[in-house]
Coordinates of C-alpha atoms in Angstrom, one line a residue:
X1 CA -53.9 -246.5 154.5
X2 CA -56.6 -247.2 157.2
X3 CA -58.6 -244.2 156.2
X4 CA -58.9 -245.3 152.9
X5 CA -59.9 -248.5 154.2
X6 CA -62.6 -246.8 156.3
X7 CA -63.7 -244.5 153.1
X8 CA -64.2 -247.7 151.3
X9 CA -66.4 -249.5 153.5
X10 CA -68.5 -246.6 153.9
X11 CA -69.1 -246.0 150.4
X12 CA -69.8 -249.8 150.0
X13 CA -72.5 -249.9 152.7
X14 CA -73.7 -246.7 151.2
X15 CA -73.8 -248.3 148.0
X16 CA -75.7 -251.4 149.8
X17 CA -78.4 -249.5 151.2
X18 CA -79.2 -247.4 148.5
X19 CA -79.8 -250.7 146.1
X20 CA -82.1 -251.4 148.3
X21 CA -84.3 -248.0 148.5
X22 CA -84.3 -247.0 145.0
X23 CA -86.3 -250.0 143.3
X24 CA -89.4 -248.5 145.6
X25 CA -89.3 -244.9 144.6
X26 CA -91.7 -243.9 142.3
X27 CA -89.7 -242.9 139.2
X28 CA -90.7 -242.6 135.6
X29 CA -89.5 -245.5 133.8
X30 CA -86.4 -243.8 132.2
X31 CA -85.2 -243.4 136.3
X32 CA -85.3 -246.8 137.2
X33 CA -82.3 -247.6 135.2
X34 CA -80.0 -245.2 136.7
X35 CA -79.7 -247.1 139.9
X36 CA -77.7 -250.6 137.8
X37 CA -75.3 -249.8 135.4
X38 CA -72.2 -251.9 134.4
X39 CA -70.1 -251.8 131.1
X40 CA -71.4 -252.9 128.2
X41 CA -70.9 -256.5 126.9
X42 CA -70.5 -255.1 122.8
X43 CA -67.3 -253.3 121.9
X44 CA -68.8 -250.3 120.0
X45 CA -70.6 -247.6 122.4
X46 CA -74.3 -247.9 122.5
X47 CA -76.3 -244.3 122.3
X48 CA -76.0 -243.6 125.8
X49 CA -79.1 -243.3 128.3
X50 CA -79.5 -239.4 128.1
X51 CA -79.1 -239.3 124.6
X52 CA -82.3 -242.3 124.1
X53 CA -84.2 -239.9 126.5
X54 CA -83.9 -237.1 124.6
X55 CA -85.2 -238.7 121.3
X56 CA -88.3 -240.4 123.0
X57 CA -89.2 -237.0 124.4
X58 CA -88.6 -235.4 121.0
X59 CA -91.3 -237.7 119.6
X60 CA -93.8 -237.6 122.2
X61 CA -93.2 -234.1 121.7
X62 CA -93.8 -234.3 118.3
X63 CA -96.5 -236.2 119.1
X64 CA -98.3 -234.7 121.8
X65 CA -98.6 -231.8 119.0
X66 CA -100.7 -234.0 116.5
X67 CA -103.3 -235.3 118.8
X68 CA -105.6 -232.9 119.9
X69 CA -106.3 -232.0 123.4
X70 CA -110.0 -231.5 124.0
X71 CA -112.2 -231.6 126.7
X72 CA -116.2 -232.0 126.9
X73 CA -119.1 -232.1 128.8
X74 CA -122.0 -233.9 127.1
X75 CA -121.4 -236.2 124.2
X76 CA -124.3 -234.4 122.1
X77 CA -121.1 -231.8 121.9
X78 CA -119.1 -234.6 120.0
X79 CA -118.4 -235.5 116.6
X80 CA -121.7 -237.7 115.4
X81 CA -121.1 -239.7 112.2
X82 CA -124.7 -239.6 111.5
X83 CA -125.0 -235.4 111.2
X84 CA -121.8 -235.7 109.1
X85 CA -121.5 -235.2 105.6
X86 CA -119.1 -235.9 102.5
X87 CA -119.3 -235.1 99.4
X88 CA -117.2 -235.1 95.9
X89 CA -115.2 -232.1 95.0
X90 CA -115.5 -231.1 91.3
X91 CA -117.4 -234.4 90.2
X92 CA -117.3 -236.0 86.3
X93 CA -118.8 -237.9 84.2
X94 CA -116.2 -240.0 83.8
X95 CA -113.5 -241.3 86.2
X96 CA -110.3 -242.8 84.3
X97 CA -108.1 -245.3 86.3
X98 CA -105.0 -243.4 87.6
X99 CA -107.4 -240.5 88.4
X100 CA -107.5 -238.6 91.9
X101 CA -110.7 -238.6 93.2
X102 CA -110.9 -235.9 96.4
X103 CA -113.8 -236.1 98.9
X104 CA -114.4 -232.8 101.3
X105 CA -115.9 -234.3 105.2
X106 CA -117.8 -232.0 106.4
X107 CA -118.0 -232.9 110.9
X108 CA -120.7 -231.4 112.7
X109 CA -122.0 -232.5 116.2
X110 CA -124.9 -233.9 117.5
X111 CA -126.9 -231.3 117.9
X112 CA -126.1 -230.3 113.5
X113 CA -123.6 -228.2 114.8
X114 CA -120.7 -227.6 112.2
X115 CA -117.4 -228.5 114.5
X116 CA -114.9 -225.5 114.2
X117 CA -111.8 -228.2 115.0
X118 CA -110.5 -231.3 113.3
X119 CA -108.4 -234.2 115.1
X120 CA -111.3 -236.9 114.7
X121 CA -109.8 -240.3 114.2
X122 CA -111.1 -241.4 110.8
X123 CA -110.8 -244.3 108.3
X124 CA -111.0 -243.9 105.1
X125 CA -111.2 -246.7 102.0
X126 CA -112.7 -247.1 98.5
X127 CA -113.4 -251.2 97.5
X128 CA -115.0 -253.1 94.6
X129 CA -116.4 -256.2 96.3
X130 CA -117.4 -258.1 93.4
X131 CA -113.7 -257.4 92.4
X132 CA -112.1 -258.1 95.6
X133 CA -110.4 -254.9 95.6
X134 CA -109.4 -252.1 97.6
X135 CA -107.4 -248.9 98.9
X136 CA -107.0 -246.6 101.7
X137 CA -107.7 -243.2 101.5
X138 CA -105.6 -240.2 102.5
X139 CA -107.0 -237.6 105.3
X140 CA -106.3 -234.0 105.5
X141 CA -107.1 -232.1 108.5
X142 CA -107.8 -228.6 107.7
X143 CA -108.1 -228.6 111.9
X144 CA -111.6 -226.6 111.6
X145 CA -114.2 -229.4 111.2
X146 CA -113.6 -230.3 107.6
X147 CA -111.2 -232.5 105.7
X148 CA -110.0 -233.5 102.4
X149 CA -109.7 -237.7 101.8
X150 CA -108.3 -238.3 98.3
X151 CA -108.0 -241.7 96.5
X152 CA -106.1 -242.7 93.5
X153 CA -108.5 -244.8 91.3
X154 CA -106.0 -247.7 90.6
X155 CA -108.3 -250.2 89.0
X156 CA -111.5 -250.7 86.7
X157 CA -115.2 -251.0 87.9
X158 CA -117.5 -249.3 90.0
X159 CA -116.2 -247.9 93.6
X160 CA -117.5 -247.4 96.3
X161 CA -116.3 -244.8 98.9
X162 CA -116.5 -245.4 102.9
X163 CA -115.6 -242.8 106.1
X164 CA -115.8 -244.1 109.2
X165 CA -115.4 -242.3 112.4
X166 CA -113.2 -244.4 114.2
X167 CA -113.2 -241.4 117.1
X168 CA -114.2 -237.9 117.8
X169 CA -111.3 -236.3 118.6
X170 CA -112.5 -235.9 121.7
X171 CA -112.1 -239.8 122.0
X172 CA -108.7 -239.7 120.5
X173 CA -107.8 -236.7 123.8
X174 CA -109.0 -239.2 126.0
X175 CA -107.6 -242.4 124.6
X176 CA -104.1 -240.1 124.7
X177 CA -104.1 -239.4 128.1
X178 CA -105.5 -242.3 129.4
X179 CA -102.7 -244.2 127.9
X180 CA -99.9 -242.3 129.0
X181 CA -100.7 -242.2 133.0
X182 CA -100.1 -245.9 134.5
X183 CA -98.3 -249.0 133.5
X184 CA -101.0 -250.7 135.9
X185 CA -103.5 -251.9 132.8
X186 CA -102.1 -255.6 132.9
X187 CA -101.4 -257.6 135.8
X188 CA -98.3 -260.0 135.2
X189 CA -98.2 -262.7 137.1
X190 CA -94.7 -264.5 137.6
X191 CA -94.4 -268.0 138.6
X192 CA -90.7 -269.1 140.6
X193 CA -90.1 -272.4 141.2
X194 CA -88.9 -273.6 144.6
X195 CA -87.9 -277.2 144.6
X196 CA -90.7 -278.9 143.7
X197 CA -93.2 -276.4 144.7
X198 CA -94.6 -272.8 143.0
X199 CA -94.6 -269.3 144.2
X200 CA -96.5 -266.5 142.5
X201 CA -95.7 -263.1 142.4
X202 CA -97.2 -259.6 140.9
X203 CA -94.5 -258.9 138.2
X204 CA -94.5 -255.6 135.4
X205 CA -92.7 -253.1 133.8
X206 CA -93.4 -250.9 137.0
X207 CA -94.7 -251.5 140.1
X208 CA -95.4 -249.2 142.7
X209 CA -94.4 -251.0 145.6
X210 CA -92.2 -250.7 148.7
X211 CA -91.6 -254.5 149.0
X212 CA -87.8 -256.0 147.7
X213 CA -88.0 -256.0 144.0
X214 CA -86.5 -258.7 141.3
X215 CA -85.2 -256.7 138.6
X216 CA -84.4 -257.7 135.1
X217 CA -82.7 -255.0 133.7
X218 CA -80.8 -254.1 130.2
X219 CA -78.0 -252.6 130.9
X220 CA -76.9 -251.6 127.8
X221 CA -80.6 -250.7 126.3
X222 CA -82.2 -249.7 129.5
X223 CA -84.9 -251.9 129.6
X224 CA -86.6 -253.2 132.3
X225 CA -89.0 -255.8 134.0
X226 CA -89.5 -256.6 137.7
X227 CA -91.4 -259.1 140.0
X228 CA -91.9 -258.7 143.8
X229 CA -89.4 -260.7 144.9
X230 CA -90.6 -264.1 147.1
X231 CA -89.7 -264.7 150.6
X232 CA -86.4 -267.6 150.6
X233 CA -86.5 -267.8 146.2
X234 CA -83.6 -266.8 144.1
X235 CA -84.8 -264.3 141.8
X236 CA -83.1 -266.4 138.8
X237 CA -85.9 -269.2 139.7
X238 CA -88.5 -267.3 137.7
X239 CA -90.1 -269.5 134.7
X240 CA -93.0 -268.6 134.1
X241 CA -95.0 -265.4 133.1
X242 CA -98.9 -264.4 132.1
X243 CA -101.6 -261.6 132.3
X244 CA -104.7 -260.8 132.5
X245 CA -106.2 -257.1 132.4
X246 CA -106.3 -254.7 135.7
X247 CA -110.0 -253.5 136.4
X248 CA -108.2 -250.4 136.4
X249 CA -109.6 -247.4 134.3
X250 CA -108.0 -243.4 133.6
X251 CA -111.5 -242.9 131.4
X252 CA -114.4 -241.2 132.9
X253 CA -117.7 -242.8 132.9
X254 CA -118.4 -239.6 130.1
X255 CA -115.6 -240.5 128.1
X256 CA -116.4 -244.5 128.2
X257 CA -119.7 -243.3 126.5
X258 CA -117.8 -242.5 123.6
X259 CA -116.2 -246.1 123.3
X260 CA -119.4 -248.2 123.4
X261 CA -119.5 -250.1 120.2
X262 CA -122.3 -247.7 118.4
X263 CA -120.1 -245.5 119.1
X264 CA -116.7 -246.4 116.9
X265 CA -116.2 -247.5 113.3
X266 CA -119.5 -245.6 112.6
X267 CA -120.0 -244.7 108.8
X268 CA -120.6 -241.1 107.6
X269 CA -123.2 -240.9 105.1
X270 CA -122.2 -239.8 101.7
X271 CA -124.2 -237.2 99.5
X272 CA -122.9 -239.0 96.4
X273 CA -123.6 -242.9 94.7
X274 CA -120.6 -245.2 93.9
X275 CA -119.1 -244.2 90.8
X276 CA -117.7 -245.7 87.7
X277 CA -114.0 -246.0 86.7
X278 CA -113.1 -246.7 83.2
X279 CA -110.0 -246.8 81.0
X280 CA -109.3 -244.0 79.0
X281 CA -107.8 -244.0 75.6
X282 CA -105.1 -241.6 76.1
X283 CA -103.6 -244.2 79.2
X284 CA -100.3 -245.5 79.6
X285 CA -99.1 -247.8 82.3
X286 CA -95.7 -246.7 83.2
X287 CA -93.6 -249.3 84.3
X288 CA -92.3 -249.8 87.4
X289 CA -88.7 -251.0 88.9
X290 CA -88.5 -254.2 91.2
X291 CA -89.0 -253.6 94.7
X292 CA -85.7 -253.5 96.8
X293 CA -85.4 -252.8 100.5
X294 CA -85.2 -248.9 101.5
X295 CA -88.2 -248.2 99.8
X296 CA -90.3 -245.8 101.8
X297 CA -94.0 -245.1 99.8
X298 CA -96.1 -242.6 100.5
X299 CA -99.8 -243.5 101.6
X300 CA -101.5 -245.2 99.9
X301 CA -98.7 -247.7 99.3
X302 CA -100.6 -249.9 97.1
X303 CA -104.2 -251.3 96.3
X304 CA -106.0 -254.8 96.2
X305 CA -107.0 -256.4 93.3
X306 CA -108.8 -260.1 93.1
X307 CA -107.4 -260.4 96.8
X308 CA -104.0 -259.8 95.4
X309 CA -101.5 -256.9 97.0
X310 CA -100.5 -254.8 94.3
X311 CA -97.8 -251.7 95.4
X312 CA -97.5 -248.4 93.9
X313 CA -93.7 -247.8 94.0
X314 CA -92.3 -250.6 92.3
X315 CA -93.6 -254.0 90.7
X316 CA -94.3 -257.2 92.6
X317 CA -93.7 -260.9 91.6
X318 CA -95.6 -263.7 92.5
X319 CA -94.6 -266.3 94.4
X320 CA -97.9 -268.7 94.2
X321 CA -96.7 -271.9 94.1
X322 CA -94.4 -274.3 96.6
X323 CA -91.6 -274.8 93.6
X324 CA -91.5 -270.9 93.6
X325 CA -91.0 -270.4 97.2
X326 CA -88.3 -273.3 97.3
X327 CA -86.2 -271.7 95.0
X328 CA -86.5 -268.4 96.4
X329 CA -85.6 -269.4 100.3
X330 CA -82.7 -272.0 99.2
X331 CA -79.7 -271.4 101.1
X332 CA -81.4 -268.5 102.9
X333 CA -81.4 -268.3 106.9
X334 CA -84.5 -266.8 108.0
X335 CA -85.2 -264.7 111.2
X336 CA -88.5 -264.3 111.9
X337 CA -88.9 -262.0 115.4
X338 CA -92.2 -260.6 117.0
X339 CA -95.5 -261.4 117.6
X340 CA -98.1 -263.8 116.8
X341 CA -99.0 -262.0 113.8
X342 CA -95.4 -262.9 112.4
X343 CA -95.6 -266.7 114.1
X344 CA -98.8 -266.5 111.3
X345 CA -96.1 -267.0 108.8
X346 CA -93.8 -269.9 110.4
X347 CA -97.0 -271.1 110.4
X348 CA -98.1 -270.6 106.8
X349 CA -94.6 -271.7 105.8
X350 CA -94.2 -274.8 107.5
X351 CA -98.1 -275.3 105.8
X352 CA -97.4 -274.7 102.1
X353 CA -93.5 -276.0 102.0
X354 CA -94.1 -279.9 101.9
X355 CA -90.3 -280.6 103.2
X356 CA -89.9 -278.2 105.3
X357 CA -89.6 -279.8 108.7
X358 CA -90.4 -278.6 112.7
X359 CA -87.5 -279.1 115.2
X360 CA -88.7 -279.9 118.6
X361 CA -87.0 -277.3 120.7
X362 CA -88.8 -278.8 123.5
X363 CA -90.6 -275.4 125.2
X364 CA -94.0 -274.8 125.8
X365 CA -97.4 -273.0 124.6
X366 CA -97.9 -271.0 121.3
X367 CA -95.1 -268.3 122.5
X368 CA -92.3 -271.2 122.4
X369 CA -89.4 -270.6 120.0
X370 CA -90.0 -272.6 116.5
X371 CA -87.2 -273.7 114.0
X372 CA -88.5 -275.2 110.7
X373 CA -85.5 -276.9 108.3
X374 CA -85.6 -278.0 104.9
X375 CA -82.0 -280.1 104.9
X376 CA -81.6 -280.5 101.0
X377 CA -82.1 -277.1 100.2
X378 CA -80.2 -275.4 103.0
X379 CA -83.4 -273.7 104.3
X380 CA -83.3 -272.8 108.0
X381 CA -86.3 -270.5 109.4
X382 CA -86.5 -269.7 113.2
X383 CA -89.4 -267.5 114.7
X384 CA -89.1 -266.3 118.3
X385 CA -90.8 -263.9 120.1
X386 CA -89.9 -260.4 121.4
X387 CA -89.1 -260.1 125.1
X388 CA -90.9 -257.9 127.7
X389 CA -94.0 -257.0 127.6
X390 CA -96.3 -259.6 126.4
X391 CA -99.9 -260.2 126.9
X392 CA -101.9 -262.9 126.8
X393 CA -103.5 -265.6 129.7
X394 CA -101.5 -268.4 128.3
X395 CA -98.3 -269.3 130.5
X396 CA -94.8 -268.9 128.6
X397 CA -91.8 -269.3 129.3
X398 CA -89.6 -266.7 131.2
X399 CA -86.3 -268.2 130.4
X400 CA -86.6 -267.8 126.7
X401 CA -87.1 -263.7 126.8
X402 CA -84.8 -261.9 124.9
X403 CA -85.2 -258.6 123.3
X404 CA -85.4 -257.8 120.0
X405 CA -82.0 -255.9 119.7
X406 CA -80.2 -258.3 121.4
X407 CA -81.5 -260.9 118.9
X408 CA -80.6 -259.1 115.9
X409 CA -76.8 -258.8 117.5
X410 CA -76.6 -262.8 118.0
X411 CA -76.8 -262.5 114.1
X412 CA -73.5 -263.0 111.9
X413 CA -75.6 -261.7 108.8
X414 CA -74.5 -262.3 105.4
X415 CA -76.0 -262.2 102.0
X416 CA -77.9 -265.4 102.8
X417 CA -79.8 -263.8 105.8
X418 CA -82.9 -262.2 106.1
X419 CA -84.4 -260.8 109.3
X420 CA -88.2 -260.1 109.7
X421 CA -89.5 -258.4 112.9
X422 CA -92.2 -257.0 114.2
X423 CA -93.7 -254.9 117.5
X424 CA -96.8 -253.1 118.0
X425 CA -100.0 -254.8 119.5
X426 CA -97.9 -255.9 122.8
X427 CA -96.8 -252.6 123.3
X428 CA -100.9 -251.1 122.6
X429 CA -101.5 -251.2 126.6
X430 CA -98.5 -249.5 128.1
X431 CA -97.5 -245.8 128.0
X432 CA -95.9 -244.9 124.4
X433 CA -92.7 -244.2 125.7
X434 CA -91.9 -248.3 126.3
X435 CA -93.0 -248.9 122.7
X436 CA -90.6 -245.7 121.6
X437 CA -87.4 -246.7 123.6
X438 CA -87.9 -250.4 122.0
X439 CA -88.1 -249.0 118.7
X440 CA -85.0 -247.3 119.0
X441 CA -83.0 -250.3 120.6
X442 CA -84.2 -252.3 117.4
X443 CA -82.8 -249.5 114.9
X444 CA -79.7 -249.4 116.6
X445 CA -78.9 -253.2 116.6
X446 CA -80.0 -253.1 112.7
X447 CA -77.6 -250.4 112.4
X448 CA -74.7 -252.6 114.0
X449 CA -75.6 -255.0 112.0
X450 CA -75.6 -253.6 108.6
X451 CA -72.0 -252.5 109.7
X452 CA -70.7 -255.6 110.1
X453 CA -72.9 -257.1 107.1
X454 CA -74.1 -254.6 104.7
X455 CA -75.5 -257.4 102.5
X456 CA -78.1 -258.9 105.4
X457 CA -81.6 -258.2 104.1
X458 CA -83.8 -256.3 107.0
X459 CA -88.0 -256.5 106.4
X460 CA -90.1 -254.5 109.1
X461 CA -93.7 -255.5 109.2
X462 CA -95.4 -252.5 110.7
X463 CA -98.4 -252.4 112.6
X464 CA -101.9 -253.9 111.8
X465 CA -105.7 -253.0 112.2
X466 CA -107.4 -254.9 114.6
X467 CA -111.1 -255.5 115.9
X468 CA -113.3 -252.7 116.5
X469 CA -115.4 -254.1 119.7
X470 CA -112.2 -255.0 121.8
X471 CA -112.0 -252.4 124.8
X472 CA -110.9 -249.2 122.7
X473 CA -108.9 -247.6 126.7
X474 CA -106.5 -250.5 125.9
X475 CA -106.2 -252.0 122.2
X476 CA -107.8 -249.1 120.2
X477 CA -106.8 -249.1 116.0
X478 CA -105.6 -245.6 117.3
X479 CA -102.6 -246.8 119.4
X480 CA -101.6 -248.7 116.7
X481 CA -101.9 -246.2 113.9
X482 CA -100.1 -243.8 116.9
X483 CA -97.2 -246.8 116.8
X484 CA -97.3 -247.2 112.5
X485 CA -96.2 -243.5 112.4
X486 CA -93.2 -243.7 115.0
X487 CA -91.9 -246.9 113.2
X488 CA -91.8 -244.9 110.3
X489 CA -90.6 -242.1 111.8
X490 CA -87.4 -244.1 113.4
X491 CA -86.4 -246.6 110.7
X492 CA -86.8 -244.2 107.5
X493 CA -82.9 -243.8 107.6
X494 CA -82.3 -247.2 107.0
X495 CA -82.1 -249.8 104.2
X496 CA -84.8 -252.1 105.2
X497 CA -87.6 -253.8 103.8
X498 CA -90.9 -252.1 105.0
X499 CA -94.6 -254.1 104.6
X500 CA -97.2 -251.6 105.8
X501 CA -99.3 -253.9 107.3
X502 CA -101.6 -250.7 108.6
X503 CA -102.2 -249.6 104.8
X504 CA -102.6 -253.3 103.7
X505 CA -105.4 -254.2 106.5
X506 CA -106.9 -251.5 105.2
X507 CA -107.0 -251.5 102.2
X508 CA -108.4 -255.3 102.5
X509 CA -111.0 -254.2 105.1
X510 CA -110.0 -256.9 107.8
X511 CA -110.7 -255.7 111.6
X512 CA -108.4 -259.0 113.0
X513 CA -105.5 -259.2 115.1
X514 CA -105.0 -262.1 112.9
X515 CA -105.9 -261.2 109.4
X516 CA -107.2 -264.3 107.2
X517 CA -104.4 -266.8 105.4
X518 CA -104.7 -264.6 101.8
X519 CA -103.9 -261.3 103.5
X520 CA -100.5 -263.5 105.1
X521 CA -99.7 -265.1 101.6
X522 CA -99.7 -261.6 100.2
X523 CA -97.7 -260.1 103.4
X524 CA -95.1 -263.4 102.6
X525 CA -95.1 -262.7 98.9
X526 CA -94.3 -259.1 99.6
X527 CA -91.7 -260.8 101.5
X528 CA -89.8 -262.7 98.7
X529 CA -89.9 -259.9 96.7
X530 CA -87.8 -257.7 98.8
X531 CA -85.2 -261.2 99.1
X532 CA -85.2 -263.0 95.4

């Protein structure tokens, strides 16, 4: 009996010890979970930590194998927008509405030498202004310097076709790897109150330090945030969190040439003048089913006409007055998770429903939770943000993080319930594997939940363009494009809703974090279509 006594406190004082060595090793995020683990709080088993690890590697994998991997030594070796050429593949007279119309980009460098190797970052959309109308292209990379952008002709008028060279693919190499090496591009700073004074203290997703380390860990999900811990404060007194940006760089002073502003979002001169769409007489307009969740369109999804979202796939109502939203939301519970660009529509809706009321829920800041009732017609919308990581130099509150899969599991669900979320611009600055792993966490807690309530509708709002000019090394349109295809890549198996907010931006021509109020109207109309 007393030497298993002894072999007890030895392994406990082992046990001790290592808890506090292991925080300060320098693991890849995936290893810093290993050293806490406890049982899981929900009754079915969660996909276990190795099995997580092994999809995330299979799409960076996947990834790593789309971008290309070049390196340069003088920009005049580059892709130059202004040596490039596009020009109209077996041209006609006359364009009918429905037609294909197929572009072949022709890259060369500075210098007017033809590129022998594709991967440039392009952009590619046809518009009508005086119509206020648009569409993306799509781009096919023939990987030797040339490419094929095709656009269906969906409405009437004269068009106007535009290529812009987002980045060279040497850019996009760059932007790749530059990405993927540190979790150092943000400072957090945590704020712990200690009686009635403040303590501040460096806080992240990883920190390279040898100092005792608060860690806020996910045991089930493997998810992680941590703060130096403060001499004589709990860790549990932490309440406040913000950033700023780490004068921190993995670009050379070469490869920031390529991300000075005359550098991205340059247009490529066609050889060709607008053309002219017209209807021809041998035209039908097939008709189209209504749009239900689980529908997963090819690009381009759909077009803008008159500043209206129009989809391909199936036929869209329009929800333009209050009396039409009313009846659509009542007796509907609404879940609105993410980012700002989703708090756009709490906003909207709390703007254009009269009786729908705010609930104080007494926090703080723009990132506070918000909860919006209309009591007569049994409407209840909530937005809340997504936990860990968030950026921004406005204070919020540290208390009120919770990630998105853990959300989703608070939810009963039932036919009356809809859940919106959103992730992607947060996620921009930090290596793609954090934005992976919380991709996967969401699809699993959707999956729970259409277990236990097959009837919950599910929308996913993908990712958005944003603006050119803001510091390509950490917010460049490419991350988030990068992010629009592993959304689509993960949730494809599943029933949900999906606006493609990428496709849509686009197609609109809006470089804004926070697109305009008509391009959220037709995001929320897209909305009720999928839940009425």
């Amino acid at each position: 009996m007393m030497m298993y006594i002894l072999a007890a406190m030895l392994i406990l004082i082992a046990s001790k010890n290592f808890s506090k060595f292991w925080p300060a090793l320098d693991f890849p995020i995936s290893k810093y979970y290993w050293g806490a683990s406890r049982k899981p709080l929900c009754t079915q088993p969660p996909i276990t930590e190795t099995n997580t690890d092994m999809e995330i590697n299979k799409i960076k994998k996947q990834l790593d194998q789309l971008i290309p991997h070049r390196l340069f030594s003088h920009i005049n070796t580059t892709t130059s927008a202004a040596h490039s050429m596009a020009k109209i593949i077996n041209p006609k007279t006359t364009y009918c509405r429905g037609d294909q119309l197929d572009v072949l980009l022709e890259v060369r460098d500075y210098s007017g030498q033809r590129k022998e190797y594709g991967g440039d970052f392009l952009r590619a959309r046809i518009s009508s202004p005086e119509l206020k109308a648009g569409a993306s292209g799509r781009v096919a990379d023939f990987n030797n310097g040339t490419y094929l952008v095709s656009f269906t002709l969906f409405w009437v008028g004269r068009v106007s076709v535009s290529l812009l060279l987002m980045h060279p693919s040497e850019g996009v190499s760059a932007l790749w790897r530059a990405r993927n090496r540190g979790y150092d591009k943000v400072i957090f700073t945590g704020q712990f109150a200690n009686g009635t004074s403040l303590v501040f203290s460096e806080c992240g997703l990883v920190l390279n330090t040898s100092a005792e380390l608060c860690q806020y860990l996910d045991h089930r999900d493997q998810e992680a945030f941590y703060c130096v811990k403060p001499q004589r404060v709990s860790c549990d007194a932490l309440v406040q969190l913000k950033s700023k940006n780490k004068q921190v760089s993995y670009l050379s002073s070469l490869e920031k040439s390529l991300f000075i502003r005359s550098n991205v979002g340059v247009k490529i001169l066609n050889s060709f003048d607008p053309i002219t769409v017209s209807v021809c007489n041998n035209q039908t307009m097939s008709l189209k089913r209504k749009c239900k969740p689980g529908d997963w369109s090819p690009v381009s999804t759909g077009y803008v006409w008159n500043n209206t979202w129009n989809l391909v796939s199936c036929n869209l109502s329009y929800f333009h007055s209050e009396t039409q939203m009313k009846v659509c939301l009542k007796g509907k519970l609404v879940y609105i998770l993410g980012d700002s660009t989703t708090r756009q529509w709490m906003e909207y809706f709390i703007k254009h429903i009269k009786t729908l009321k705010s609930v104080d829920l007494h926090g703080f800041g723009k990132l506070r939770h918000q909860l919006a009732v209309d009591l007569e017609r049994k409407i209840y919308i909530q937005w809340q943000r997504h936990g860990y990581p968030l950026v921004g130099s406005s204070s919020y509150s540290a208390k009120e993080n919770e990630y998105l899969a853990h959300a989703i599991d608070r939810i009963a669900g039932d036919r009356n319930t809809v859940i919106v979320f959103s992730v992607g611009q947060h996620f921009r600055l930090f290596p793609i594997d954090i934005f992976i792993r919380r991709a996967i966490n969401v699809h699993n807690a959707i999956k729970r939940l259409f277990q236990r309530s097959p009837e919950t509708k599910v929308i996913l709002k993908g990712e958005t363009t944003r603006e050119i000019d803001n510091d390509s090394e950490r917010l460049s349109d490419f991350h988030g494009y990068i992010q629009s295809l592993v959304l689509k890549d993960i949730f494809q198996d599943l029933a949900v809703g999906v606006i493609d907010g990428w496709d849509m931006t686009i197609a609109y021509g809006i470089n804004e974090v926070h697109p305009p109020e008509y391009v959220v109207e037709n995001q929320i109309n897209m909305f009720l279509n999928y839940i009425c």
